[in-house]
mmCIF file of N, CA, C and O in Angstrom:
data_model
loop_
_atom_site.group_PDB
_atom_site.id
_atom_site.type_symbol
_atom_site.label_atom_id
_atom_site.label_comp_id
_atom_site.label_asym_id
_atom_site.label_seq_id
_atom_site.Cartn_x
_atom_site.Cartn_y
_atom_site.Cartn_z
ATOM 1 N N UNK Y 148 -149.506 82.846 122.556
ATOM 2 C CA UNK Y 148 -148.612 81.843 121.697
ATOM 3 C C UNK Y 148 -149.497 81.482 120.867
ATOM 4 O O UNK Y 148 -150.530 82.113 119.857
ATOM 5 N N UNK Y 149 -148.589 80.998 119.004
ATOM 6 C CA UNK Y 149 -148.883 81.184 117.734
ATOM 7 C C UNK Y 149 -149.391 79.877 117.521
ATOM 8 O O UNK Y 149 -149.052 78.395 117.690
ATOM 9 N N UNK Y 150 -150.678 79.875 117.071
ATOM 10 C CA UNK Y 150 -151.328 78.597 116.545
ATOM 11 C C UNK Y 150 -150.901 77.840 115.410
ATOM 12 O O UNK Y 150 -150.832 76.923 114.908
ATOM 13 N N UNK Y 151 -150.280 79.039 114.392
ATOM 14 C CA UNK Y 151 -149.734 78.271 113.056
ATOM 15 C C UNK Y 151 -149.037 77.619 113.222
ATOM 16 O O UNK Y 151 -147.834 76.881 113.758
ATOM 17 N N UNK Y 152 -148.665 76.283 112.298
ATOM 18 C CA UNK Y 152 -147.120 75.909 112.073
ATOM 19 C C UNK Y 152 -145.782 76.148 112.527
ATOM 20 O O UNK Y 152 -145.959 77.437 111.550
ATOM 21 N N UNK Y 153 -144.979 75.560 112.853
ATOM 22 C CA UNK Y 153 -143.644 76.079 113.450
ATOM 23 C C UNK Y 153 -143.656 76.628 114.475
ATOM 24 O O UNK Y 153 -143.346 75.637 115.659
ATOM 25 N N UNK Y 154 -143.605 77.871 115.144
ATOM 26 C CA UNK Y 154 -143.837 78.338 115.877
ATOM 27 C C UNK Y 154 -144.813 77.918 117.537
ATOM 28 O O UNK Y 154 -143.958 77.776 118.163
ATOM 29 N N UNK Y 155 -145.962 77.781 117.328
ATOM 30 C CA UNK Y 155 -146.612 76.901 117.667
ATOM 31 C C UNK Y 155 -146.493 75.576 118.453
ATOM 32 O O UNK Y 155 -146.747 75.045 119.286
ATOM 33 N N UNK Y 156 -145.316 74.334 117.563
ATOM 34 C CA UNK Y 156 -145.144 73.426 117.923
ATOM 35 C C UNK Y 156 -144.733 73.392 119.086
ATOM 36 O O UNK Y 156 -144.329 72.311 120.085
ATOM 37 N N UNK Y 157 -143.650 74.142 120.211
ATOM 38 C CA UNK Y 157 -143.316 74.377 120.975
ATOM 39 C C UNK Y 157 -144.406 74.117 122.008
ATOM 40 O O UNK Y 157 -144.007 73.589 123.263
ATOM 41 N N UNK Y 158 -145.435 73.974 121.772
ATOM 42 C CA UNK Y 158 -146.884 74.660 123.221
ATOM 43 C C UNK Y 158 -147.900 73.650 122.693
ATOM 44 O O UNK Y 158 -148.527 73.465 121.945
ATOM 45 N N UNK Y 159 -147.561 72.656 123.412
ATOM 46 C CA UNK Y 159 -148.170 71.416 123.585
ATOM 47 C C UNK Y 159 -149.594 71.270 124.612
ATOM 48 O O UNK Y 159 -150.025 70.219 124.926
ATOM 49 N N UNK Y 160 -149.416 72.599 125.247
ATOM 50 C CA UNK Y 160 -150.792 72.388 126.018
ATOM 51 C C UNK Y 160 -151.142 73.454 126.571
ATOM 52 O O UNK Y 160 -150.256 74.737 126.681
ATOM 53 N N UNK Y 161 -152.414 73.090 126.757
ATOM 54 C CA UNK Y 161 -153.158 74.643 127.493
ATOM 55 C C UNK Y 161 -153.181 74.186 128.965
ATOM 56 O O UNK Y 161 -153.066 74.068 129.569
ATOM 57 N N UNK Y 162 -152.195 76.039 129.553
ATOM 58 C CA UNK Y 162 -152.541 76.448 130.653
ATOM 59 C C UNK Y 162 -153.040 77.053 131.260
ATOM 60 O O UNK Y 162 -152.899 78.456 131.448
ATOM 61 N N UNK Y 163 -154.329 77.077 131.461
ATOM 62 C CA UNK Y 163 -155.705 78.306 132.271
ATOM 63 C C UNK Y 163 -155.206 78.259 133.070
ATOM 64 O O UNK Y 163 -155.101 77.196 134.671
ATOM 65 N N UNK Y 164 -155.395 79.232 133.964
ATOM 66 C CA UNK Y 164 -155.506 79.799 135.877
ATOM 67 C C UNK Y 164 -157.148 80.302 135.865
ATOM 68 O O UNK Y 164 -156.545 81.738 135.721
ATOM 69 N N UNK Y 165 -157.592 79.694 136.135
ATOM 70 C CA UNK Y 165 -159.309 80.662 136.193
ATOM 71 C C UNK Y 165 -159.993 79.354 137.037
ATOM 72 O O UNK Y 165 -159.278 77.506 136.676
ATOM 73 N N UNK Y 166 -160.979 79.335 137.145
ATOM 74 C CA UNK Y 166 -161.974 78.593 137.851
ATOM 75 C C UNK Y 166 -162.489 77.759 136.926
ATOM 76 O O UNK Y 166 -163.021 78.317 135.800
ATOM 77 N N UNK Y 167 -163.212 76.616 137.018
ATOM 78 C CA UNK Y 167 -163.459 75.466 136.407
ATOM 79 C C UNK Y 167 -164.794 75.587 136.087
ATOM 80 O O UNK Y 167 -165.486 74.918 136.618
ATOM 81 N N UNK Y 168 -165.342 76.923 135.320
ATOM 82 C CA UNK Y 168 -166.679 77.194 135.269
ATOM 83 C C UNK Y 168 -167.278 77.012 133.915
ATOM 84 O O UNK Y 168 -166.496 76.828 133.188
ATOM 85 N N UNK Y 169 -168.507 77.591 133.494
ATOM 86 C CA UNK Y 169 -168.828 77.629 132.128
ATOM 87 C C UNK Y 169 -167.799 78.782 131.030
ATOM 88 O O UNK Y 169 -168.079 78.810 130.004
ATOM 89 N N UNK Y 170 -167.701 79.856 131.998
ATOM 90 C CA UNK Y 170 -166.391 80.273 131.571
ATOM 91 C C UNK Y 170 -165.935 80.057 131.071
ATOM 92 O O UNK Y 170 -165.210 80.210 129.891
ATOM 93 N N UNK Y 171 -165.086 79.304 131.809
ATOM 94 C CA UNK Y 171 -163.852 78.539 131.420
ATOM 95 C C UNK Y 171 -163.521 77.345 129.770
ATOM 96 O O UNK Y 171 -163.294 77.273 129.165
ATOM 97 N N UNK Y 172 -165.019 76.420 130.002
ATOM 98 C CA UNK Y 172 -165.683 75.666 128.810
ATOM 99 C C UNK Y 172 -165.884 76.589 127.396
ATOM 100 O O UNK Y 172 -165.741 76.426 127.016
ATOM 101 N N UNK Y 173 -166.325 78.013 127.943
ATOM 102 C CA UNK Y 173 -166.844 78.799 126.478
ATOM 103 C C UNK Y 173 -164.956 78.987 126.051
ATOM 104 O O UNK Y 173 -164.965 78.951 124.695
ATOM 105 N N UNK Y 174 -164.336 79.543 127.059
ATOM 106 C CA UNK Y 174 -162.902 79.907 126.408
ATOM 107 C C UNK Y 174 -161.853 78.788 126.182
ATOM 108 O O UNK Y 174 -161.592 78.498 125.272
ATOM 109 N N UNK Y 175 -162.014 77.173 126.280
ATOM 110 C CA UNK Y 175 -161.692 76.765 126.309
ATOM 111 C C UNK Y 175 -162.501 75.905 124.459
ATOM 112 O O UNK Y 175 -161.297 75.909 123.708
ATOM 113 N N UNK Y 176 -163.549 76.468 124.650
ATOM 114 C CA UNK Y 176 -164.235 75.558 123.532
ATOM 115 C C UNK Y 176 -163.505 76.808 121.803
ATOM 116 O O UNK Y 176 -163.547 75.981 121.130
ATOM 117 N N UNK Y 177 -163.688 77.961 122.253
ATOM 118 C CA UNK Y 177 -162.984 79.162 121.472
ATOM 119 C C UNK Y 177 -161.600 78.180 120.990
ATOM 120 O O UNK Y 177 -160.940 78.902 119.990
ATOM 121 N N UNK Y 178 -160.778 78.146 122.210
ATOM 122 C CA UNK Y 178 -158.953 77.985 121.792
ATOM 123 C C UNK Y 178 -159.359 76.444 120.951
ATOM 124 O O UNK Y 178 -158.813 76.986 119.801
ATOM 125 N N UNK Y 179 -159.736 75.795 121.062
ATOM 126 C CA UNK Y 179 -159.678 74.552 120.041
ATOM 127 C C UNK Y 179 -160.432 74.759 118.741
ATOM 128 O O UNK Y 179 -159.348 74.579 118.034
ATOM 129 N N UNK Y 180 -161.745 76.117 119.149
ATOM 130 C CA UNK Y 180 -162.084 76.578 117.472
ATOM 131 C C UNK Y 180 -160.478 76.932 116.320
ATOM 132 O O UNK Y 180 -160.643 77.010 115.769
ATOM 133 N N UNK Y 181 -159.778 77.962 116.965
ATOM 134 C CA UNK Y 181 -159.077 78.238 117.049
ATOM 135 C C UNK Y 181 -157.535 77.472 116.176
ATOM 136 O O UNK Y 181 -156.908 77.707 115.019
ATOM 137 N N UNK Y 182 -157.601 76.170 117.279
ATOM 138 C CA UNK Y 182 -156.343 75.745 116.805
ATOM 139 C C UNK Y 182 -157.054 74.612 115.429
ATOM 140 O O UNK Y 182 -156.329 74.090 114.422
ATOM 141 N N UNK Y 183 -158.026 74.575 115.488
ATOM 142 C CA UNK Y 183 -158.733 73.944 114.537
ATOM 143 C C UNK Y 183 -158.544 74.864 112.766
ATOM 144 O O UNK Y 183 -158.813 74.273 111.789
ATOM 145 N N UNK Y 184 -159.281 76.163 113.140
ATOM 146 C CA UNK Y 184 -158.865 76.733 112.470
ATOM 147 C C UNK Y 184 -157.532 76.623 111.763
ATOM 148 O O UNK Y 184 -157.371 77.557 110.377
ATOM 149 N N UNK Y 185 -156.675 76.890 112.642
ATOM 150 C CA UNK Y 185 -155.310 76.695 111.770
ATOM 151 C C UNK Y 185 -154.563 75.688 111.711
ATOM 152 O O UNK Y 185 -153.967 75.070 111.710
ATOM 153 N N UNK Y 186 -155.930 74.746 111.436
ATOM 154 C CA UNK Y 186 -155.042 72.945 110.894
ATOM 155 C C UNK Y 186 -154.557 72.659 111.737
ATOM 156 O O UNK Y 186 -154.092 71.493 111.593
ATOM 157 N N UNK Y 187 -154.785 72.138 113.552
ATOM 158 C CA UNK Y 187 -153.806 71.815 114.515
ATOM 159 C C UNK Y 187 -155.064 70.900 114.353
ATOM 160 O O UNK Y 187 -156.565 71.152 115.138
ATOM 161 N N UNK Y 188 -154.653 69.721 115.149
ATOM 162 C CA UNK Y 188 -155.483 69.076 116.215
ATOM 163 C C UNK Y 188 -155.737 69.225 117.445
ATOM 164 O O UNK Y 188 -154.821 68.646 117.906
ATOM 165 N N UNK Y 189 -156.809 69.893 117.896
ATOM 166 C CA UNK Y 189 -156.792 70.235 119.880
ATOM 167 C C UNK Y 189 -156.360 69.002 119.993
ATOM 168 O O UNK Y 189 -156.460 69.300 121.608
ATOM 169 N N UNK Y 190 -156.429 67.603 120.132
ATOM 170 C CA UNK Y 190 -156.466 66.519 120.654
ATOM 171 C C UNK Y 190 -154.990 66.362 121.156
ATOM 172 O O UNK Y 190 -154.761 65.772 122.139
ATOM 173 N N UNK Y 191 -154.481 66.813 120.291
ATOM 174 C CA UNK Y 191 -153.044 67.039 120.295
ATOM 175 C C UNK Y 191 -152.340 67.426 121.642
ATOM 176 O O UNK Y 191 -151.094 67.757 121.903
ATOM 177 N N UNK Y 192 -153.388 68.707 121.984
ATOM 178 C CA UNK Y 192 -152.800 69.992 123.235
ATOM 179 C C UNK Y 192 -153.651 69.190 123.930
ATOM 180 O O UNK Y 192 -154.711 69.353 124.476
ATOM 181 N N UNK Y 193 -152.559 69.215 125.413
ATOM 182 C CA UNK Y 193 -153.194 68.687 126.599
ATOM 183 C C UNK Y 193 -153.861 70.047 127.178
ATOM 184 O O UNK Y 193 -153.625 71.148 127.240
ATOM 185 N N UNK Y 194 -153.853 69.622 128.287
ATOM 186 C CA UNK Y 194 -155.024 70.909 129.182
ATOM 187 C C UNK Y 194 -154.151 70.816 130.659
ATOM 188 O O UNK Y 194 -154.670 69.470 131.405
ATOM 189 N N UNK Y 195 -153.758 71.363 131.002
ATOM 190 C CA UNK Y 195 -153.372 71.455 132.597
ATOM 191 C C UNK Y 195 -153.753 72.375 133.207
ATOM 192 O O UNK Y 195 -153.280 73.797 133.067
ATOM 193 N N UNK Y 196 -154.282 72.097 134.312
ATOM 194 C CA UNK Y 196 -155.383 73.518 135.111
ATOM 195 C C UNK Y 196 -154.391 73.418 136.608
ATOM 196 O O UNK Y 196 -153.664 73.158 137.173
ATOM 197 N N UNK Y 197 -153.879 75.186 136.517
ATOM 198 C CA UNK Y 197 -153.393 75.440 137.622
ATOM 199 C C UNK Y 197 -154.792 76.379 138.859
ATOM 200 O O UNK Y 197 -155.293 76.885 138.085
ATOM 201 N N UNK Y 198 -154.291 75.015 139.934
ATOM 202 C CA UNK Y 198 -155.444 75.739 140.974
ATOM 203 C C UNK Y 198 -154.805 77.087 141.876
ATOM 204 O O UNK Y 198 -154.122 76.667 142.771
ATOM 205 N N UNK Y 199 -155.585 78.054 141.843
ATOM 206 C CA UNK Y 199 -155.069 79.395 142.387
ATOM 207 C C UNK Y 199 -155.995 79.124 143.973
ATOM 208 O O UNK Y 199 -156.973 79.571 144.065
ATOM 209 N N UNK Y 200 -155.732 78.950 145.104
ATOM 210 C CA UNK Y 200 -156.010 78.439 146.287
ATOM 211 C C UNK Y 200 -155.468 79.959 147.080
ATOM 212 O O UNK Y 200 -154.757 79.771 147.301
ATOM 213 N N UNK Y 201 -156.568 80.318 147.693
ATOM 214 C CA UNK Y 201 -156.822 81.056 148.921
ATOM 215 C C UNK Y 201 -156.363 81.094 150.041
ATOM 216 O O UNK Y 201 -156.301 81.840 151.091
ATOM 217 N N UNK Y 202 -156.669 79.357 150.214
ATOM 218 C CA UNK Y 202 -156.469 78.710 151.560
ATOM 219 C C UNK Y 202 -156.262 76.912 151.752
ATOM 220 O O UNK Y 202 -156.802 76.516 150.940
ATOM 221 N N UNK Y 203 -155.896 76.764 152.310
ATOM 222 C CA UNK Y 203 -155.658 75.040 152.446
ATOM 223 C C UNK Y 203 -157.090 74.625 152.628
ATOM 224 O O UNK Y 203 -157.102 73.838 153.732
ATOM 225 N N UNK Y 204 -157.889 74.509 151.192
ATOM 226 C CA UNK Y 204 -159.027 73.571 151.826
ATOM 227 C C UNK Y 204 -158.877 72.771 151.616
ATOM 228 O O UNK Y 204 -159.567 72.764 149.899
ATOM 229 N N UNK Y 205 -158.959 70.968 151.753
ATOM 230 C CA UNK Y 205 -159.119 70.190 150.745
ATOM 231 C C UNK Y 205 -160.395 70.121 149.843
ATOM 232 O O UNK Y 205 -160.373 69.323 148.735
ATOM 233 N N UNK Y 206 -161.338 70.512 150.592
ATOM 234 C CA UNK Y 206 -162.645 70.292 149.558
ATOM 235 C C UNK Y 206 -162.799 70.890 148.547
ATOM 236 O O UNK Y 206 -163.344 70.548 147.558
ATOM 237 N N UNK Y 207 -162.373 72.325 148.849
ATOM 238 C CA UNK Y 207 -162.219 73.072 147.853
ATOM 239 C C UNK Y 207 -161.001 73.196 146.485
ATOM 240 O O UNK Y 207 -161.675 73.034 145.684
ATOM 241 N N UNK Y 208 -160.121 71.811 147.403
ATOM 242 C CA UNK Y 208 -159.349 71.586 146.419
ATOM 243 C C UNK Y 208 -160.044 70.450 145.108
ATOM 244 O O UNK Y 208 -159.611 70.254 143.643
ATOM 245 N N UNK Y 209 -160.991 69.807 145.709
ATOM 246 C CA UNK Y 209 -161.162 68.483 145.268
ATOM 247 C C UNK Y 209 -162.419 68.748 144.050
ATOM 248 O O UNK Y 209 -162.297 68.578 143.091
ATOM 249 N N UNK Y 210 -163.304 69.417 144.913
ATOM 250 C CA UNK Y 210 -164.213 70.467 143.952
ATOM 251 C C UNK Y 210 -163.293 71.016 142.150
ATOM 252 O O UNK Y 210 -163.617 70.882 141.508
ATOM 253 N N UNK Y 211 -162.117 71.751 142.531
ATOM 254 C CA UNK Y 211 -162.116 72.051 141.554
ATOM 255 C C UNK Y 211 -161.230 71.480 140.453
ATOM 256 O O UNK Y 211 -161.579 71.377 139.739
ATOM 257 N N UNK Y 212 -160.344 70.822 141.282
ATOM 258 C CA UNK Y 212 -159.558 69.274 140.490
ATOM 259 C C UNK Y 212 -160.805 68.557 139.504
ATOM 260 O O UNK Y 212 -160.627 68.527 138.333
ATOM 261 N N UNK Y 213 -162.094 68.159 139.836
ATOM 262 C CA UNK Y 213 -163.079 67.321 139.715
ATOM 263 C C UNK Y 213 -163.533 68.691 138.682
ATOM 264 O O UNK Y 213 -163.706 67.462 137.619
ATOM 265 N N UNK Y 214 -163.643 69.431 138.698
ATOM 266 C CA UNK Y 214 -164.565 70.098 137.492
ATOM 267 C C UNK Y 214 -163.400 70.716 136.302
ATOM 268 O O UNK Y 214 -163.860 70.264 135.556
ATOM 269 N N UNK Y 215 -161.659 70.388 136.570
ATOM 270 C CA UNK Y 215 -161.102 70.352 135.320
ATOM 271 C C UNK Y 215 -160.635 68.986 134.636
ATOM 272 O O UNK Y 215 -160.265 69.690 133.699
ATOM 273 N N UNK Y 216 -160.794 68.087 135.586
ATOM 274 C CA UNK Y 216 -160.605 67.140 134.614
ATOM 275 C C UNK Y 216 -162.328 66.569 134.003
ATOM 276 O O UNK Y 216 -161.931 66.503 132.771
ATOM 277 N N UNK Y 217 -163.566 67.550 134.863
ATOM 278 C CA UNK Y 217 -164.666 67.928 133.491
ATOM 279 C C UNK Y 217 -164.166 68.494 132.014
ATOM 280 O O UNK Y 217 -165.113 67.866 131.516
ATOM 281 N N UNK Y 218 -163.707 68.736 132.307
ATOM 282 C CA UNK Y 218 -162.990 70.071 131.169
ATOM 283 C C UNK Y 218 -162.313 68.989 130.535
ATOM 284 O O UNK Y 218 -161.261 70.385 129.247
ATOM 285 N N UNK Y 219 -161.686 68.191 130.891
ATOM 286 C CA UNK Y 219 -160.540 68.001 129.831
ATOM 287 C C UNK Y 219 -159.583 67.585 130.473
ATOM 288 O O UNK Y 219 -158.228 67.775 129.739
ATOM 289 N N UNK Y 220 -158.822 67.968 131.683
ATOM 290 C CA UNK Y 220 -157.940 68.596 132.138
ATOM 291 C C UNK Y 220 -156.928 66.975 132.519
ATOM 292 O O UNK Y 220 -157.891 66.243 133.192
ATOM 293 N N UNK Y 221 -155.982 67.011 132.203
ATOM 294 C CA UNK Y 221 -154.265 65.526 132.516
ATOM 295 C C UNK Y 221 -153.619 65.680 133.519
ATOM 296 O O UNK Y 221 -153.551 64.877 133.880
ATOM 297 N N UNK Y 222 -153.720 67.156 133.890
ATOM 298 C CA UNK Y 222 -152.929 66.949 134.854
ATOM 299 C C UNK Y 222 -153.915 68.764 135.422
ATOM 300 O O UNK Y 222 -154.131 69.607 134.695
ATOM 301 N N UNK Y 223 -153.283 68.500 137.047
ATOM 302 C CA UNK Y 223 -154.161 69.375 137.769
ATOM 303 C C UNK Y 223 -152.876 69.662 138.456
ATOM 304 O O UNK Y 223 -152.753 69.048 139.514
ATOM 305 N N UNK Y 224 -152.793 71.363 139.055
ATOM 306 C CA UNK Y 224 -151.543 71.812 140.118
ATOM 307 C C UNK Y 224 -151.970 72.569 140.991
ATOM 308 O O UNK Y 224 -152.720 73.546 140.408
ATOM 309 N N UNK Y 225 -151.562 72.350 141.729
ATOM 310 C CA UNK Y 225 -151.488 73.185 143.234
ATOM 311 C C UNK Y 225 -150.828 74.858 143.299
ATOM 312 O O UNK Y 225 -150.002 74.664 143.264
ATOM 313 N N UNK Y 226 -151.477 75.414 143.131
ATOM 314 C CA UNK Y 226 -150.495 76.920 142.930
ATOM 315 C C UNK Y 226 -151.660 77.977 144.713
ATOM 316 O O UNK Y 226 -152.166 78.486 144.521
ATOM 317 N N UNK Y 227 -150.626 77.281 145.669
ATOM 318 C CA UNK Y 227 -150.998 78.212 146.817
ATOM 319 C C UNK Y 227 -150.948 79.996 146.240
ATOM 320 O O UNK Y 227 -149.329 80.129 146.621
ATOM 321 N N UNK Y 228 -152.071 80.474 146.814
ATOM 322 C CA UNK Y 228 -151.878 82.061 146.962
ATOM 323 C C UNK Y 228 -151.636 82.625 148.501
ATOM 324 O O UNK Y 228 -152.033 83.405 148.433
ATOM 325 N N UNK Y 229 -151.472 81.825 149.269
ATOM 326 C CA UNK Y 229 -151.184 81.870 150.841
ATOM 327 C C UNK Y 229 -149.790 81.400 151.131
ATOM 328 O O UNK Y 229 -149.109 80.473 150.505
ATOM 329 N N UNK Y 230 -149.640 81.885 152.562
ATOM 330 C CA UNK Y 230 -147.968 81.273 152.800
ATOM 331 C C UNK Y 230 -147.757 80.243 153.175
ATOM 332 O O UNK Y 230 -149.148 79.922 154.277
ATOM 333 N N UNK Y 231 -147.089 79.371 152.914
ATOM 334 C CA UNK Y 231 -146.806 78.458 153.919
ATOM 335 C C UNK Y 231 -145.352 78.290 154.148
ATOM 336 O O UNK Y 231 -144.316 78.768 153.241
ATOM 337 N N UNK Y 232 -145.314 78.314 155.580
ATOM 338 C CA UNK Y 232 -144.413 78.672 156.517
ATOM 339 C C UNK Y 232 -142.934 77.881 156.173
ATOM 340 O O UNK Y 232 -141.885 78.527 156.227
ATOM 341 N N UNK Y 233 -143.314 76.580 155.651
ATOM 342 C CA UNK Y 233 -141.631 76.229 156.321
ATOM 343 C C UNK Y 233 -141.528 75.284 155.229
ATOM 344 O O UNK Y 233 -142.411 74.804 154.651
ATOM 345 N N UNK Y 234 -140.433 74.388 154.385
ATOM 346 C CA UNK Y 234 -140.090 73.951 153.526
ATOM 347 C C UNK Y 234 -141.200 72.489 153.946
ATOM 348 O O UNK Y 234 -142.157 72.003 153.094
ATOM 349 N N UNK Y 235 -141.192 71.911 154.685
ATOM 350 C CA UNK Y 235 -141.868 70.543 155.671
ATOM 351 C C UNK Y 235 -143.253 70.582 155.327
ATOM 352 O O UNK Y 235 -143.888 70.107 154.544
ATOM 353 N N UNK Y 236 -143.867 71.986 155.549
ATOM 354 C CA UNK Y 236 -145.562 72.394 155.336
ATOM 355 C C UNK Y 236 -145.854 71.942 154.022
ATOM 356 O O UNK Y 236 -147.103 71.908 153.148
ATOM 357 N N UNK Y 237 -144.318 72.862 153.098
ATOM 358 C CA UNK Y 237 -144.961 72.647 151.928
ATOM 359 C C UNK Y 237 -145.242 71.057 151.331
ATOM 360 O O UNK Y 237 -145.713 70.850 150.440
ATOM 361 N N UNK Y 238 -143.908 70.707 151.429
ATOM 362 C CA UNK Y 238 -143.946 69.313 151.293
ATOM 363 C C UNK Y 238 -145.797 68.497 151.866
ATOM 364 O O UNK Y 238 -146.190 67.778 151.135
ATOM 365 N N UNK Y 239 -145.752 68.704 153.081
ATOM 366 C CA UNK Y 239 -147.417 68.132 153.277
ATOM 367 C C UNK Y 239 -148.635 69.002 152.356
ATOM 368 O O UNK Y 239 -149.418 67.687 152.421
ATOM 369 N N UNK Y 240 -148.503 69.948 152.142
ATOM 370 C CA UNK Y 240 -149.436 70.851 151.491
ATOM 371 C C UNK Y 240 -149.707 69.461 149.845
ATOM 372 O O UNK Y 240 -150.822 69.186 149.554
ATOM 373 N N UNK Y 241 -148.206 69.544 149.787
ATOM 374 C CA UNK Y 241 -148.705 68.694 148.696
ATOM 375 C C UNK Y 241 -149.150 67.258 148.559
ATOM 376 O O UNK Y 241 -149.609 66.759 147.644
ATOM 377 N N UNK Y 242 -148.459 66.433 149.495
ATOM 378 C CA UNK Y 242 -148.958 65.122 149.941
ATOM 379 C C UNK Y 242 -150.593 65.139 150.065
ATOM 380 O O UNK Y 242 -151.325 64.186 149.255
ATOM 381 N N UNK Y 243 -151.366 66.575 150.905
ATOM 382 C CA UNK Y 243 -152.633 66.110 151.354
ATOM 383 C C UNK Y 243 -153.082 66.491 149.810
ATOM 384 O O UNK Y 243 -154.331 65.752 149.616
ATOM 385 N N UNK Y 244 -152.577 67.547 148.656
ATOM 386 C CA UNK Y 244 -153.302 67.575 147.649
ATOM 387 C C UNK Y 244 -153.046 66.527 147.104
ATOM 388 O O UNK Y 244 -154.645 66.308 145.803
ATOM 389 N N UNK Y 245 -152.492 65.648 146.480
ATOM 390 C CA UNK Y 245 -152.527 64.541 146.378
ATOM 391 C C UNK Y 245 -153.087 63.721 146.083
ATOM 392 O O UNK Y 245 -153.816 62.982 145.608
ATOM 393 N N UNK Y 246 -153.187 63.674 147.620
ATOM 394 C CA UNK Y 246 -154.369 62.374 148.255
ATOM 395 C C UNK Y 246 -155.751 62.832 147.973
ATOM 396 O O UNK Y 246 -156.523 62.315 147.296
ATOM 397 N N UNK Y 247 -155.526 64.173 147.952
ATOM 398 C CA UNK Y 247 -157.332 64.859 147.492
ATOM 399 C C UNK Y 247 -157.715 64.235 145.879
ATOM 400 O O UNK Y 247 -158.786 63.684 145.781
ATOM 401 N N UNK Y 248 -156.742 64.650 145.599
ATOM 402 C CA UNK Y 248 -157.180 64.451 143.489
ATOM 403 C C UNK Y 248 -157.270 62.949 143.178
ATOM 404 O O UNK Y 248 -157.404 63.066 142.641
ATOM 405 N N UNK Y 249 -156.350 62.351 143.749
ATOM 406 C CA UNK Y 249 -156.200 60.700 143.699
ATOM 407 C C UNK Y 249 -157.392 60.243 143.913
ATOM 408 O O UNK Y 249 -157.641 58.843 143.348
ATOM 409 N N UNK Y 250 -157.752 60.677 145.341
ATOM 410 C CA UNK Y 250 -158.785 59.826 146.050
ATOM 411 C C UNK Y 250 -159.689 59.675 145.343
ATOM 412 O O UNK Y 250 -160.663 58.895 145.026
#
């Protein structure tokens, strides 16, 4: 996205799709540096983390969500990379995820 004034004003959230590790921290630091270089306030841009998960493992969800919170995420979203067969199972997965990340 465009960091200069004008076009970039519609994008007020960073949305990384990666693990919350040292590599992610370095990339976020670089992005925030670019924002500053363009005269933008990095604090005005939120961080929404997308957790790409290969299975329904609540412990793994919790570890990833905590990692993103430490990196400054205000929103953490589950992005299941596995099949959830029914709508009811999808709703239950979201309930479980909510319980884990709010717990």
